[in-house]
Coordinates of N, CA and C in Angstrom, one line a residue:
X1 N 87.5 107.3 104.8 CA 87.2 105.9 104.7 C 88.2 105.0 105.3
X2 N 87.9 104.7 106.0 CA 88.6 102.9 106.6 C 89.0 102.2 105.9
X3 N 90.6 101.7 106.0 CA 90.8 100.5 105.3 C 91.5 99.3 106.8
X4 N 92.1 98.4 106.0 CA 92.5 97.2 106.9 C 93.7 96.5 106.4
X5 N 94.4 96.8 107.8 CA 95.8 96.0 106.9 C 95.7 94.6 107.2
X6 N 96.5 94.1 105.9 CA 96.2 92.8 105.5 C 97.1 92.0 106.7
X7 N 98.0 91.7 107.9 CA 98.7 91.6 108.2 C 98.1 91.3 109.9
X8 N 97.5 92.4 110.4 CA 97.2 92.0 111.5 C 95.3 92.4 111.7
X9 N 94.7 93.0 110.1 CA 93.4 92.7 110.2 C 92.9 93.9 111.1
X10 N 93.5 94.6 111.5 CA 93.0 96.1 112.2 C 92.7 97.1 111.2
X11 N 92.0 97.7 111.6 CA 91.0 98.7 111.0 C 91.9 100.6 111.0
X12 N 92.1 100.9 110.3 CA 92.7 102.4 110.7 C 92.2 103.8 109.2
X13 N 91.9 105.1 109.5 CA 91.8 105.4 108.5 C 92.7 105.6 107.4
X14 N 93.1 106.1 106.2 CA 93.5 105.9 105.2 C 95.0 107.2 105.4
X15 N 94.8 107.9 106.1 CA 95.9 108.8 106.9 C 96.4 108.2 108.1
X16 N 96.4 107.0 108.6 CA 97.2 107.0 109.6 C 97.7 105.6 109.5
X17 N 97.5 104.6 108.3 CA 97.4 103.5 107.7 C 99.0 103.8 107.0
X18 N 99.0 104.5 106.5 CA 100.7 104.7 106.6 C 101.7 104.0 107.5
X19 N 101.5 105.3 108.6 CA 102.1 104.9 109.7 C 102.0 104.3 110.3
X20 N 101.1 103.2 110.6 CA 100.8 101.9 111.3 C 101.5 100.7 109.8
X21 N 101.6 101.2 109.0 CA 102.1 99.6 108.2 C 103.9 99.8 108.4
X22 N 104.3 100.5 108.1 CA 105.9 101.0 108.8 C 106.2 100.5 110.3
X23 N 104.9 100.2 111.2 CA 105.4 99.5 112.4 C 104.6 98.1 113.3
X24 N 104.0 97.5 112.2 CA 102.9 97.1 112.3 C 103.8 95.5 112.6
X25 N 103.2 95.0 114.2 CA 104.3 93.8 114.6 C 103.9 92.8 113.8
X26 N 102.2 92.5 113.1 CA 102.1 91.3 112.5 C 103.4 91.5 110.9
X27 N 103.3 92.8 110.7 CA 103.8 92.5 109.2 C 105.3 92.6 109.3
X28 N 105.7 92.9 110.7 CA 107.4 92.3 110.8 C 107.6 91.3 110.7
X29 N 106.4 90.4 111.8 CA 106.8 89.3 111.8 C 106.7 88.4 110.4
X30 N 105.7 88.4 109.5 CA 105.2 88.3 108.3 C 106.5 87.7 107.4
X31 N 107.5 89.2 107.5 CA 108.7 89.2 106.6 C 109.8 88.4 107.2
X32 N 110.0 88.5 108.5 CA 110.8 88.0 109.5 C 110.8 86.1 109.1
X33 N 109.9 86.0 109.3 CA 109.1 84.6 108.6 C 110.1 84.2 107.4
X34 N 109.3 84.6 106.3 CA 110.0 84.5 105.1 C 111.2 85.0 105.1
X35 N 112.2 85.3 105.8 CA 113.6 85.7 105.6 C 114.0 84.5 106.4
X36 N 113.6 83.9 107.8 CA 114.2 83.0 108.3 C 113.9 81.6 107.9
X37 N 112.8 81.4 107.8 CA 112.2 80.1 107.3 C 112.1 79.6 105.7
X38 N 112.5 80.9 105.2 CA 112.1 80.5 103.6 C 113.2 80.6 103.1
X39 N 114.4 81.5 103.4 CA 115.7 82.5 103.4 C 115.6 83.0 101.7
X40 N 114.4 83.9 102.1 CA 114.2 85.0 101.5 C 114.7 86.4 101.7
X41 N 115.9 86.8 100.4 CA 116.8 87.9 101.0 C 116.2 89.1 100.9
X42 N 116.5 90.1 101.7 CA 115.8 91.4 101.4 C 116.2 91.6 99.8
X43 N 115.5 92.7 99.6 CA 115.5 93.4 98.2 C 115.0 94.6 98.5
X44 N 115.4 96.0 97.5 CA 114.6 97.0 97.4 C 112.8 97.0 97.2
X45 N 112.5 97.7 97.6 CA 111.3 97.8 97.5 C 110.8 98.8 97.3
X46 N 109.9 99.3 96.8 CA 108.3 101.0 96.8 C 107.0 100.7 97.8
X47 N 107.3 101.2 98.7 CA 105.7 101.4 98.9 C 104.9 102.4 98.5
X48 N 103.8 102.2 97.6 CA 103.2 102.7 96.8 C 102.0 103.0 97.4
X49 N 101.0 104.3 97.1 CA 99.7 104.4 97.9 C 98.8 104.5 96.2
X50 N 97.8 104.2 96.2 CA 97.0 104.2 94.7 C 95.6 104.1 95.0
X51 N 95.6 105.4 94.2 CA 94.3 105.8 94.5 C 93.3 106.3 93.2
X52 N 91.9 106.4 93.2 CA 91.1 107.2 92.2 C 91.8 108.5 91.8
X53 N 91.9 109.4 90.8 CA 92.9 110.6 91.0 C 91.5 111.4 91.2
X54 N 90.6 111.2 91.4 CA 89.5 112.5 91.4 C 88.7 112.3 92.7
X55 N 89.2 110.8 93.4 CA 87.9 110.2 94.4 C 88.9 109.8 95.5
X56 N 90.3 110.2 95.8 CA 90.6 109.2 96.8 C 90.8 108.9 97.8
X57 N 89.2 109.1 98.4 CA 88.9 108.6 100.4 C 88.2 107.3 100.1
X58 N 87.3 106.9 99.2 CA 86.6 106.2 98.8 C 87.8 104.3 98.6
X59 N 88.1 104.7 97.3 CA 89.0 103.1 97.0 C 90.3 104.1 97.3
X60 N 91.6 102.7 97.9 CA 92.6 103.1 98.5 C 93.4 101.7 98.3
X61 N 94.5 101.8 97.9 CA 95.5 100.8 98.5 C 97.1 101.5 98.9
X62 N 97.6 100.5 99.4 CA 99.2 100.4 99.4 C 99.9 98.9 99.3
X63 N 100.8 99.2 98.8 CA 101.6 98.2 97.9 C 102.9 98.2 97.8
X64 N 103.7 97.2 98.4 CA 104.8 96.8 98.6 C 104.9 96.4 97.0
X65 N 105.9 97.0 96.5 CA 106.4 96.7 95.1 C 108.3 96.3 94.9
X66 N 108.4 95.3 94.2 CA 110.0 95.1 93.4 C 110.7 96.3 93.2
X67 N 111.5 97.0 93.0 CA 111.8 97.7 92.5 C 112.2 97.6 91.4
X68 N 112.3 96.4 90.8 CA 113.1 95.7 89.8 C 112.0 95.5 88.9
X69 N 110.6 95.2 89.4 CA 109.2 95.1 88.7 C 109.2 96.3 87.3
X70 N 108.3 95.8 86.7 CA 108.6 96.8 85.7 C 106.9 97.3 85.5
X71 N 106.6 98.4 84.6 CA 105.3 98.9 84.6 C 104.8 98.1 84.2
X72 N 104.8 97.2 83.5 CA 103.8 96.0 82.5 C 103.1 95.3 83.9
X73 N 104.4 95.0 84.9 CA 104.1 94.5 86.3 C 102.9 95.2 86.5
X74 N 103.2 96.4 87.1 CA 101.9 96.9 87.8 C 100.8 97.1 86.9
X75 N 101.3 97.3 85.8 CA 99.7 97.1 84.5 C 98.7 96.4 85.1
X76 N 99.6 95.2 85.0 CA 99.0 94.1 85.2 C 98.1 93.8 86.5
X77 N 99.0 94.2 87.4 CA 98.2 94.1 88.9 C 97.3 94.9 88.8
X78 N 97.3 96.2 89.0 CA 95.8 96.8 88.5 C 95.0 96.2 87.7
X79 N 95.1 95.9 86.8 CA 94.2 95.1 86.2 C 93.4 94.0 86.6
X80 N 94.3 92.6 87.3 CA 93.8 92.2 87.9 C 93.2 92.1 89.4
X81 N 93.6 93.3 90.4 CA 93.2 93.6 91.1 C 91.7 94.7 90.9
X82 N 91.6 94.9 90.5 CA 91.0 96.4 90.1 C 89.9 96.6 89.1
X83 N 91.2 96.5 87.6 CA 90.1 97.0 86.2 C 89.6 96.2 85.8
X84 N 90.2 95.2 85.5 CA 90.1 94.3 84.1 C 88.3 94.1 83.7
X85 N 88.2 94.5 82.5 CA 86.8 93.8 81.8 C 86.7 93.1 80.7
X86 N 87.3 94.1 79.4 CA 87.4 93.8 78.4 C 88.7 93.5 77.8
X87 N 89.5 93.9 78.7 CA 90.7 94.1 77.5 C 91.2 95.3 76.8
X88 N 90.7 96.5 77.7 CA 91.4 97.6 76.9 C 92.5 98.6 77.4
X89 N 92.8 99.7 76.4 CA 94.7 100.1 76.3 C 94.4 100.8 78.0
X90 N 95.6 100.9 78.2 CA 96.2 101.7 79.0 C 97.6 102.6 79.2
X91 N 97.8 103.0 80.0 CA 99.2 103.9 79.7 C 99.6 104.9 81.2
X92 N 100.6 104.6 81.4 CA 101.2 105.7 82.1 C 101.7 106.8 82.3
X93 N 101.8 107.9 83.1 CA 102.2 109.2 82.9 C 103.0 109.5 83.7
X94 N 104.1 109.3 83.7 CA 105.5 109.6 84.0 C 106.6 110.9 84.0
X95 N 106.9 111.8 84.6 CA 107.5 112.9 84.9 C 107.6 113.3 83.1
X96 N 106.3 113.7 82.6 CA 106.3 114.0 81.1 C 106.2 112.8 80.3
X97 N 106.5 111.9 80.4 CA 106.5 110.6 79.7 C 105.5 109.4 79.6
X98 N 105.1 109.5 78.5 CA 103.9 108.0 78.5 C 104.7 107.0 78.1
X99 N 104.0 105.9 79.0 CA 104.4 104.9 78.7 C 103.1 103.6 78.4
X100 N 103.0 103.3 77.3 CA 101.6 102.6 76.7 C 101.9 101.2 76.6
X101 N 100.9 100.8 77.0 CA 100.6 99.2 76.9 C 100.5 98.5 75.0
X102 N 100.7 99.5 74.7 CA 100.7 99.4 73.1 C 101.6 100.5 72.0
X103 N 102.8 100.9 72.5 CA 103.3 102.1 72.6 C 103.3 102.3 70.4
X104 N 103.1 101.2 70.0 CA 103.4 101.3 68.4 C 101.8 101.6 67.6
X105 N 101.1 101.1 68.6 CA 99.7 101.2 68.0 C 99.4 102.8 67.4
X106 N 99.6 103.5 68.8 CA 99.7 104.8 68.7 C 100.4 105.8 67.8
X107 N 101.3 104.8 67.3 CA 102.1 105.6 66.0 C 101.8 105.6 64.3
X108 N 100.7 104.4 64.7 CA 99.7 103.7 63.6 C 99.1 104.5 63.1
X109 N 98.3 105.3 64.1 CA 97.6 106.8 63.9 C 97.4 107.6 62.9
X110 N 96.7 107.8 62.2 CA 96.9 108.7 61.0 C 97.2 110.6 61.4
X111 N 96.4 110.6 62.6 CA 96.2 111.9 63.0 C 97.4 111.9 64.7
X112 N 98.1 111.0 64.9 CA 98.6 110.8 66.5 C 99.5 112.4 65.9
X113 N 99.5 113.3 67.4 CA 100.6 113.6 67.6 C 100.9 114.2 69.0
X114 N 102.6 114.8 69.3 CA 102.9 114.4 70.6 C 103.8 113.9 70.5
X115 N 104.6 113.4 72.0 CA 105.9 112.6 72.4 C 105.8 111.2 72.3
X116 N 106.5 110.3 71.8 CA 106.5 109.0 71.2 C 106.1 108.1 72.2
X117 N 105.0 107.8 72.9 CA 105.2 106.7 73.7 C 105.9 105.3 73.8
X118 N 106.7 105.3 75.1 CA 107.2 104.1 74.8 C 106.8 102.9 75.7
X119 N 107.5 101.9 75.9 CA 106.6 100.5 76.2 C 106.6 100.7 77.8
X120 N 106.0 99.3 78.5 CA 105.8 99.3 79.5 C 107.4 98.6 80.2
X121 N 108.1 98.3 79.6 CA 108.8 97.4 79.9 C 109.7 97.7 80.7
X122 N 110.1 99.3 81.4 CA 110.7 99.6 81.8 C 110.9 99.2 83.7
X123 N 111.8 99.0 84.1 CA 112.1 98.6 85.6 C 111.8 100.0 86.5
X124 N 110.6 99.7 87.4 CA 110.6 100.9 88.3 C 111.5 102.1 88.6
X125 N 112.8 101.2 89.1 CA 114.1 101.7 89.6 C 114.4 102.8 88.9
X126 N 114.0 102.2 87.4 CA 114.5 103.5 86.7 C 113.3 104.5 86.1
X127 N 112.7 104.3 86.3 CA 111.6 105.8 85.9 C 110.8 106.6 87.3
X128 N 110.7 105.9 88.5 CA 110.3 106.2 89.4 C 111.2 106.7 90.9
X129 N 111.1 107.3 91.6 CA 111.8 107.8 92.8 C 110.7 108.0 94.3
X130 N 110.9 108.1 95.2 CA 110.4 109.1 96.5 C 109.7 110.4 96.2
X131 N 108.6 110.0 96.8 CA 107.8 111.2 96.6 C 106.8 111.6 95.5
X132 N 107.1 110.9 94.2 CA 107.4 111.5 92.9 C 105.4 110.6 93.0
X133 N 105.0 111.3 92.2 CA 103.3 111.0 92.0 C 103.2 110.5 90.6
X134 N 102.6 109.5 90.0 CA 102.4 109.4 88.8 C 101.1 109.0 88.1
X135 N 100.4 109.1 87.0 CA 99.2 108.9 86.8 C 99.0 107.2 86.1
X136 N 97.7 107.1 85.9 CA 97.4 105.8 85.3 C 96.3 106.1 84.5
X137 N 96.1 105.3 83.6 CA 94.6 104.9 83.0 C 94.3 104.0 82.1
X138 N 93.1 103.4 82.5 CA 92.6 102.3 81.9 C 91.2 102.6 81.4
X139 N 91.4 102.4 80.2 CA 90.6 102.0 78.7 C 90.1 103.8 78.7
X140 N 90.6 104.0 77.1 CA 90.2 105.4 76.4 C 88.9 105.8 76.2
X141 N 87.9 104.7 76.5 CA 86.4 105.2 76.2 C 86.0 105.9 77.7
X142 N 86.0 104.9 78.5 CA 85.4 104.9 79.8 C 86.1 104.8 80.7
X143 N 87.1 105.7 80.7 CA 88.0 106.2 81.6 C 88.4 106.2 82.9
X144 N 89.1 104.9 83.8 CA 89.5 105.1 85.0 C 90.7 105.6 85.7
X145 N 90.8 106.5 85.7 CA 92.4 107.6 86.0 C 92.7 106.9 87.5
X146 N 94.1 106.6 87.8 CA 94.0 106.4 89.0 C 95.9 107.4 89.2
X147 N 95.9 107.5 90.5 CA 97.3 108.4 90.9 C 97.5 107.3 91.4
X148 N 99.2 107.1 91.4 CA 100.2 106.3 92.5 C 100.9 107.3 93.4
X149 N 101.5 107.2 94.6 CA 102.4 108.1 95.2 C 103.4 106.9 95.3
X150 N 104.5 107.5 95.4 CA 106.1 106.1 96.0 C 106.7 107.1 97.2
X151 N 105.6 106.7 98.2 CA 106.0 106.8 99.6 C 106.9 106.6 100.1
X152 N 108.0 105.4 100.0 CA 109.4 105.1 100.4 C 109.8 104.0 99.6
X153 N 111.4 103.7 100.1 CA 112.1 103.0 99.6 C 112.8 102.3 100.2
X154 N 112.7 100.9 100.4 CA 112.9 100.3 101.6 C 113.5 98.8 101.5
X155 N 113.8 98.2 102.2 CA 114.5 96.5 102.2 C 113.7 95.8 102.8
X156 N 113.0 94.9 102.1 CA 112.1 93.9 102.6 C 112.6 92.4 102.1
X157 N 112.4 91.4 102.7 CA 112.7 90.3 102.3 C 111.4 89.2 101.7
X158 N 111.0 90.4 100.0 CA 109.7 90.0 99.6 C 109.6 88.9 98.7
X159 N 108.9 87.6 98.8 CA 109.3 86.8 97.9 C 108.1 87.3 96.6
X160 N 107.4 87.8 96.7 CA 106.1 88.6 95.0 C 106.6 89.6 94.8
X161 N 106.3 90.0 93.8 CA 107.2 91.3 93.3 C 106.3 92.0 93.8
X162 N 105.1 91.8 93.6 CA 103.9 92.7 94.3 C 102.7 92.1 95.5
X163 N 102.9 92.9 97.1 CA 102.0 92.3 97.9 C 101.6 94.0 98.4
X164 N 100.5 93.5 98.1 CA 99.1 94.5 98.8 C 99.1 94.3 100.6
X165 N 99.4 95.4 101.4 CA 99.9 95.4 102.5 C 98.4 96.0 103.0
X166 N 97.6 97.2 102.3 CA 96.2 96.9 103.1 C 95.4 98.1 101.9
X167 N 93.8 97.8 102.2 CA 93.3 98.2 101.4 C 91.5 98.5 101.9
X168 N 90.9 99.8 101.4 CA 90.1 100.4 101.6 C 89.0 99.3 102.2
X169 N 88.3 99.4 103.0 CA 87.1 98.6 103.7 C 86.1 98.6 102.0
X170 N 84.9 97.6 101.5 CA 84.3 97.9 100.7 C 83.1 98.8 100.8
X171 N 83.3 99.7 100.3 CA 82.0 100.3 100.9 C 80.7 99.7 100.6
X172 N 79.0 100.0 101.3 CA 77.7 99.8 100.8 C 77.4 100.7 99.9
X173 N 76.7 100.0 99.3 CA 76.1 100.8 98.0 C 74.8 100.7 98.4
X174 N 73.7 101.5 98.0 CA 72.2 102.0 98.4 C 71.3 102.2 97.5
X175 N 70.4 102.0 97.5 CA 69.4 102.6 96.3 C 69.2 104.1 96.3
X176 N 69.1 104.2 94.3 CA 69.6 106.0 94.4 C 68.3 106.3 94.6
X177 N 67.3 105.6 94.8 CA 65.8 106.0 94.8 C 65.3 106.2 96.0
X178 N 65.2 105.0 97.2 CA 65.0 104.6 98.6 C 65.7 104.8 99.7
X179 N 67.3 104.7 99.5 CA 68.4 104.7 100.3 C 68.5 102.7 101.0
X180 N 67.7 102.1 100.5 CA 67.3 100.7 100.7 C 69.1 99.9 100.4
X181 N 68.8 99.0 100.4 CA 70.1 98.4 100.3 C 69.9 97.9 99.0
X182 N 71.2 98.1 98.1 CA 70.5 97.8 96.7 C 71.2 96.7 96.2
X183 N 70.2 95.9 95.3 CA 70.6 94.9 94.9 C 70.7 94.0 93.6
X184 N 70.5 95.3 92.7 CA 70.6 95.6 91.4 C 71.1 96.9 90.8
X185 N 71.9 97.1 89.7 CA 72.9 98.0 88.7 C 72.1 98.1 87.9
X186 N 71.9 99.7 87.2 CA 71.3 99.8 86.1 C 72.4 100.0 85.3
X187 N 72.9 99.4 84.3 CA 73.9 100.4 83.5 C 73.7 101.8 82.5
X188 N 72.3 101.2 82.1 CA 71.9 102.3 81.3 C 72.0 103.9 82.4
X189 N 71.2 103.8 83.2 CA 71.2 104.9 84.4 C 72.5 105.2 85.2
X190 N 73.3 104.3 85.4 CA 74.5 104.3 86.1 C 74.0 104.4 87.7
X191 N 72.8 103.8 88.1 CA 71.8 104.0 89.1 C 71.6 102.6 89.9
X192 N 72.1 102.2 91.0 CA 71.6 101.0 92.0 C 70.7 101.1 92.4
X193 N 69.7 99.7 92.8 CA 68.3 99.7 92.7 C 68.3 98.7 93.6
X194 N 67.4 99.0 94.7 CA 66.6 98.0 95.6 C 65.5 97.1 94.8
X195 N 65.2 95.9 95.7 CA 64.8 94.7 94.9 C 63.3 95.7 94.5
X196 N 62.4 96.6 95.4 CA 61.5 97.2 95.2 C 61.3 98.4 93.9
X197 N 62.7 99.0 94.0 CA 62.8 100.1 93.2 C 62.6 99.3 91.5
X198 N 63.7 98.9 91.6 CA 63.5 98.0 90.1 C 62.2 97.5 89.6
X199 N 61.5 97.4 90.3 CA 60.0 97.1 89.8 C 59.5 97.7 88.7
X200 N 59.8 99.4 89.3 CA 58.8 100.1 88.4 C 60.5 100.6 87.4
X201 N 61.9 100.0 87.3 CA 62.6 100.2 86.3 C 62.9 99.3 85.5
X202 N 62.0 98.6 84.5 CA 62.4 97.3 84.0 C 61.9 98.2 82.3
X203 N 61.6 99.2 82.1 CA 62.0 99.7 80.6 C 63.1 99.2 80.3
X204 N 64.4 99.5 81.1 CA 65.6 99.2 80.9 C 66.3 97.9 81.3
X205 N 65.0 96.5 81.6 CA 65.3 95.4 81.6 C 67.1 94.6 81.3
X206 N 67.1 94.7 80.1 CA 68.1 94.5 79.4 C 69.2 95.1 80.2
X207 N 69.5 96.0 80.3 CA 70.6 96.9 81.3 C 70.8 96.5 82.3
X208 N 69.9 95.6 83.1 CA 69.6 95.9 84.5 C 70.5 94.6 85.0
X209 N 71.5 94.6 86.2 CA 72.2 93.1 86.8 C 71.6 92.9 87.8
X210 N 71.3 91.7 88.2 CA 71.5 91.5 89.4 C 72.5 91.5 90.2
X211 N 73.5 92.1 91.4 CA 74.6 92.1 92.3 C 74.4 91.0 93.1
X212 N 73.8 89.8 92.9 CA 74.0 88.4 93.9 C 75.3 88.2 94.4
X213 N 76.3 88.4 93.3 CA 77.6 88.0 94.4 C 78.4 88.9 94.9
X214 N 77.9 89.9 95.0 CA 78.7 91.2 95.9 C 79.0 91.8 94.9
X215 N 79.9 93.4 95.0 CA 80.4 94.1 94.2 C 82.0 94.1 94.7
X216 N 82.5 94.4 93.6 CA 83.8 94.4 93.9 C 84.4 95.9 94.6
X217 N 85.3 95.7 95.4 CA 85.4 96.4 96.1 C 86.5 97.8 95.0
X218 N 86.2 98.2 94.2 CA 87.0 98.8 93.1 C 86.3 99.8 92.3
X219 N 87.0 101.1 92.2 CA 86.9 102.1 91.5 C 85.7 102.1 89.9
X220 N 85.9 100.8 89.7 CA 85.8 100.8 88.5 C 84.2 100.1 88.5
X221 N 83.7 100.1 89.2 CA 82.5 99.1 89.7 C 81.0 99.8 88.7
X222 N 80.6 99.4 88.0 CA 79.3 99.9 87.0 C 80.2 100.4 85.7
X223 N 81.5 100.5 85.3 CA 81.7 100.6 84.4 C 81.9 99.6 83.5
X224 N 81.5 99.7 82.2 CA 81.9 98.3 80.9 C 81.6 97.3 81.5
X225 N 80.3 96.7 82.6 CA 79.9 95.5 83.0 C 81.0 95.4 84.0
X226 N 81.5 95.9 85.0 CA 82.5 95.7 85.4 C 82.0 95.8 87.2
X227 N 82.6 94.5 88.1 CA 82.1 94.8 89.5 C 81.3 93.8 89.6
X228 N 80.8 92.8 89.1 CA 79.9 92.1 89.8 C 80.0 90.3 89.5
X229 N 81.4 90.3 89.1 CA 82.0 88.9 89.2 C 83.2 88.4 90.1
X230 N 83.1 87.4 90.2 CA 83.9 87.1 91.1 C 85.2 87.2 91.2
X231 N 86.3 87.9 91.6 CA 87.4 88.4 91.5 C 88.2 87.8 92.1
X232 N 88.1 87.1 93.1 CA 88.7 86.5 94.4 C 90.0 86.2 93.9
X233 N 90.1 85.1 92.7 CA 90.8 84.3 92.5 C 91.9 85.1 92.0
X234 N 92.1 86.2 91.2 CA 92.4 87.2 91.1 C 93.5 87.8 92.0
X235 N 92.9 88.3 93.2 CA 93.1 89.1 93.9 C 93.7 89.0 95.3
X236 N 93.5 87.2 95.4 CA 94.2 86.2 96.4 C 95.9 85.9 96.3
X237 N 96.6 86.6 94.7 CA 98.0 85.8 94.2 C 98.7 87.6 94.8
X238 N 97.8 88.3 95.3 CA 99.0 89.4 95.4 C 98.6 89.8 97.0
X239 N 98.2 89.3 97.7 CA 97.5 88.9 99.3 C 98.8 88.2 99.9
X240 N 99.5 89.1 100.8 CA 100.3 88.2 101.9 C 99.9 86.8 102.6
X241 N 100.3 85.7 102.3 CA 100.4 84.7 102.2 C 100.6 84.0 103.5
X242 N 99.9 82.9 104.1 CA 100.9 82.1 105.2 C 102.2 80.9 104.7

């Protein structure tokens, strides 16, 4: 799958998207920018790749990260980049170590057992390195596992702690019936429906959305009502900037 860096808007696949963001002249100039004009000092940084852990040609990003950022940070940006629906737990999987968005809840437990989870609050710098792969997940019912990789470590002169440097094209979605272009979600079926197919699926009325405003471009798309509101505003504060 194709994604597009944010920076100069070119199209590359998801293996070679690497190496084009490491020499990519819009996103020197980008930084170059904000270092001379803004006198924005370098800082360490992670470039990060994050992906589905079971699916990932499909959704894709990479992400210029703080190093100084702490997991709550990236919680959060997934979230609002990505998960968010309702509001539920999540947790990290760290070289043996969880780290939970609720690390006490879990101790609440009548039956918890295992290594003590602890909070999110920790700074990158110090739980993460090069190379090193770690897991994610959001909400314990309906489960979206996602992997991170920390591809390098580098000096950028970033003023967000977190900017999205480029990310998977959105793909079409089709009717599972027609192959039509689909323009309705069943939740009950977990099944996309052309304006025709849905005709004869309205048993499941109640279940059924309309996708009028697009789907979001995210892993998490038909799960817990999730995917079919407007994100934008969201997804605009971690978007390289002019």
């Amino acid at each position: 799958m194709k994604g597009t860096c944010y920076f100069c808007k070119k199209e590359f696949e998801k293996s070679s998207m690497l190496r084009h963001i490491l020499s990519c002249k819009s996103m020197k100039e980008y930084f170059s920018k904000l270092s001379d004009e803004e006198g924005i000092k370098e800082k360490e940084v992670f470039i990060l790749s994050v992906y589905p852990k079971y699916d990932s040609s499909l959704y894709w990003l990479y992400v210029s990260v703080d190093t100084k950022a702490t997991l709550r940070d990236i919680d959060k940006f997934l979230r609002d980049f990505w998960l968010e629906c309702c509001g539920h737990l999540s947790q990290f999987k760290i070289d043996g170590e969880i780290y939970d968005v609720n690390p006490r809840g879990w101790l609440d437990e009548p039956f918890f057992f295992g290594p003590k989870p602890k909070s999110m609050n920790y700074k990158l710098e110090n739980v993460i390195t090069e190379n090193m792969k770690f897991d994610y997940e959001y909400d314990f019912g309906s489960t979206t596992h996602l992997e991170l990789k920390v591809l390098k470590r580098q000096l950028l002169p970033q003023k967000k702690k977190i900017v999205v440097l480029a990310q998977n094209i959105a793909p079409i979605y089709y009717c599972d019936n027609c192959q039509g272009k689909a323009e309705y979600f069943c939740y009950e079926c977990g099944e996309f429906l052309c304006e025709n197919c849905v005709k004869q699926h309205l048993y499941h009325d109640e279940m059924i959305e309309k996708i009028a405003n697009g789907i979001a471009n995210s892993p998490r798309n038909g799960v817990c009502g999730y995917g079919f509101q407007d994100m934008s505003s969201m997804i605009e504060k971690y978007l390289p900037t002019e």
